[in-house]
Amino acid sequence: MKRDIREDKKNRRCRICKTRQSIIRKYDLNVCRRCFKDIAEKLGFKKYD
C-alpha cells in the first residue's frame, strides 16, 4: 500500500514549536530552521565564517 506524500507532509511538525514549515529532517532532527538556529551549537554543529 503506497502512502500519499501529501499526508506525510501534513504530519511533519517541528519538535519544539510545532510549526509545519521549513522542517529539517536530516539526521532525524525534525525541527524547523528557526529552532535549529537556536539549538545548533547544543547539538554539536559549528558556525563558520
JSON list of C-alpha atoms in Angstrom, two decimals:
[
{"chain": "A", "resi": 1, "resn": "MET", "atom": "CA", "xyz": [0.00, 0.00, 0.00]},
{"chain": "A", "resi": 2, "resn": "LYS", "atom": "CA", "xyz": [1.55, 3.27, -1.14]},
{"chain": "A", "resi": 3, "resn": "ARG", "atom": "CA", "xyz": [1.37, 6.26, 1.18]},
{"chain": "A", "resi": 4, "resn": "ASP", "atom": "CA", "xyz": [0.24, 9.62, -0.04]},
{"chain": "A", "resi": 5, "resn": "ILE", "atom": "CA", "xyz": [3.09, 12.15, 0.06]},
{"chain": "A", "resi": 6, "resn": "ARG", "atom": "CA", "xyz": [0.71, 14.98, 0.97]},
{"chain": "A", "resi": 7, "resn": "GLU", "atom": "CA", "xyz": [-0.48, 13.08, 4.03]},
{"chain": "A", "resi": 8, "resn": "ASP", "atom": "CA", "xyz": [3.12, 12.60, 5.18]},
{"chain": "A", "resi": 9, "resn": "LYS", "atom": "CA", "xyz": [3.82, 16.32, 4.85]},
{"chain": "A", "resi": 10, "resn": "LYS", "atom": "CA", "xyz": [0.76, 17.20, 6.93]},
{"chain": "A", "resi": 11, "resn": "ASN", "atom": "CA", "xyz": [2.02, 15.06, 9.79]},
{"chain": "A", "resi": 12, "resn": "ARG", "atom": "CA", "xyz": [5.54, 16.54, 9.90]},
{"chain": "A", "resi": 13, "resn": "ARG", "atom": "CA", "xyz": [5.98, 19.08, 12.66]},
{"chain": "A", "resi": 14, "resn": "CYS", "atom": "CA", "xyz": [8.82, 20.79, 14.48]},
{"chain": "A", "resi": 15, "resn": "ARG", "atom": "CA", "xyz": [9.56, 19.08, 17.80]},
{"chain": "A", "resi": 16, "resn": "ILE", "atom": "CA", "xyz": [9.98, 22.43, 19.55]},
{"chain": "A", "resi": 17, "resn": "CYS", "atom": "CA", "xyz": [7.49, 24.97, 18.17]},
{"chain": "A", "resi": 18, "resn": "LYS", "atom": "CA", "xyz": [5.11, 22.57, 16.35]},
{"chain": "A", "resi": 19, "resn": "THR", "atom": "CA", "xyz": [5.14, 24.51, 13.08]},
{"chain": "A", "resi": 20, "resn": "ARG", "atom": "CA", "xyz": [4.82, 22.67, 9.77]},
{"chain": "A", "resi": 21, "resn": "GLN", "atom": "CA", "xyz": [7.05, 24.96, 7.72]},
{"chain": "A", "resi": 22, "resn": "SER", "atom": "CA", "xyz": [10.74, 24.55, 6.86]},
{"chain": "A", "resi": 23, "resn": "ILE", "atom": "CA", "xyz": [11.29, 21.22, 8.61]},
{"chain": "A", "resi": 24, "resn": "ILE", "atom": "CA", "xyz": [14.86, 19.85, 8.71]},
{"chain": "A", "resi": 25, "resn": "ARG", "atom": "CA", "xyz": [14.54, 16.06, 8.63]},
{"chain": "A", "resi": 26, "resn": "LYS", "atom": "CA", "xyz": [18.17, 15.16, 8.03]},
{"chain": "A", "resi": 27, "resn": "TYR", "atom": "CA", "xyz": [19.72, 13.08, 10.82]},
{"chain": "A", "resi": 28, "resn": "ASP", "atom": "CA", "xyz": [16.17, 12.65, 12.18]},
{"chain": "A", "resi": 29, "resn": "LEU", "atom": "CA", "xyz": [16.22, 16.18, 13.68]},
{"chain": "A", "resi": 30, "resn": "ASN", "atom": "CA", "xyz": [12.63, 17.11, 12.79]},
{"chain": "A", "resi": 31, "resn": "VAL", "atom": "CA", "xyz": [12.98, 20.76, 13.78]},
{"chain": "A", "resi": 32, "resn": "CYS", "atom": "CA", "xyz": [12.21, 23.90, 11.79]},
{"chain": "A", "resi": 33, "resn": "ARG", "atom": "CA", "xyz": [15.03, 26.11, 10.55]},
{"chain": "A", "resi": 34, "resn": "ARG", "atom": "CA", "xyz": [14.30, 28.80, 13.15]},
{"chain": "A", "resi": 35, "resn": "CYS", "atom": "CA", "xyz": [14.51, 26.39, 16.08]},
{"chain": "A", "resi": 36, "resn": "PHE", "atom": "CA", "xyz": [17.56, 24.73, 14.54]},
{"chain": "A", "resi": 37, "resn": "LYS", "atom": "CA", "xyz": [19.37, 28.05, 14.60]},
{"chain": "A", "resi": 38, "resn": "ASP", "atom": "CA", "xyz": [18.76, 28.25, 18.36]},
{"chain": "A", "resi": 39, "resn": "ILE", "atom": "CA", "xyz": [19.84, 24.70, 19.23]},
{"chain": "A", "resi": 40, "resn": "ALA", "atom": "CA", "xyz": [22.53, 24.02, 16.61]},
{"chain": "A", "resi": 41, "resn": "GLU", "atom": "CA", "xyz": [25.50, 24.56, 18.93]},
{"chain": "A", "resi": 42, "resn": "LYS", "atom": "CA", "xyz": [24.00, 22.33, 21.62]},
{"chain": "A", "resi": 43, "resn": "LEU", "atom": "CA", "xyz": [23.71, 19.57, 19.03]},
{"chain": "A", "resi": 44, "resn": "GLY", "atom": "CA", "xyz": [27.38, 19.92, 18.05]},
{"chain": "A", "resi": 45, "resn": "PHE", "atom": "CA", "xyz": [27.07, 21.93, 14.84]},
{"chain": "A", "resi": 46, "resn": "LYS", "atom": "CA", "xyz": [29.60, 24.73, 14.38]},
{"chain": "A", "resi": 47, "resn": "LYS", "atom": "CA", "xyz": [29.15, 28.02, 12.58]},
{"chain": "A", "resi": 48, "resn": "TYR", "atom": "CA", "xyz": [31.99, 29.04, 10.27]},
{"chain": "A", "resi": 49, "resn": "ASP", "atom": "CA", "xyz": [32.51, 32.45, 8.69]}
]
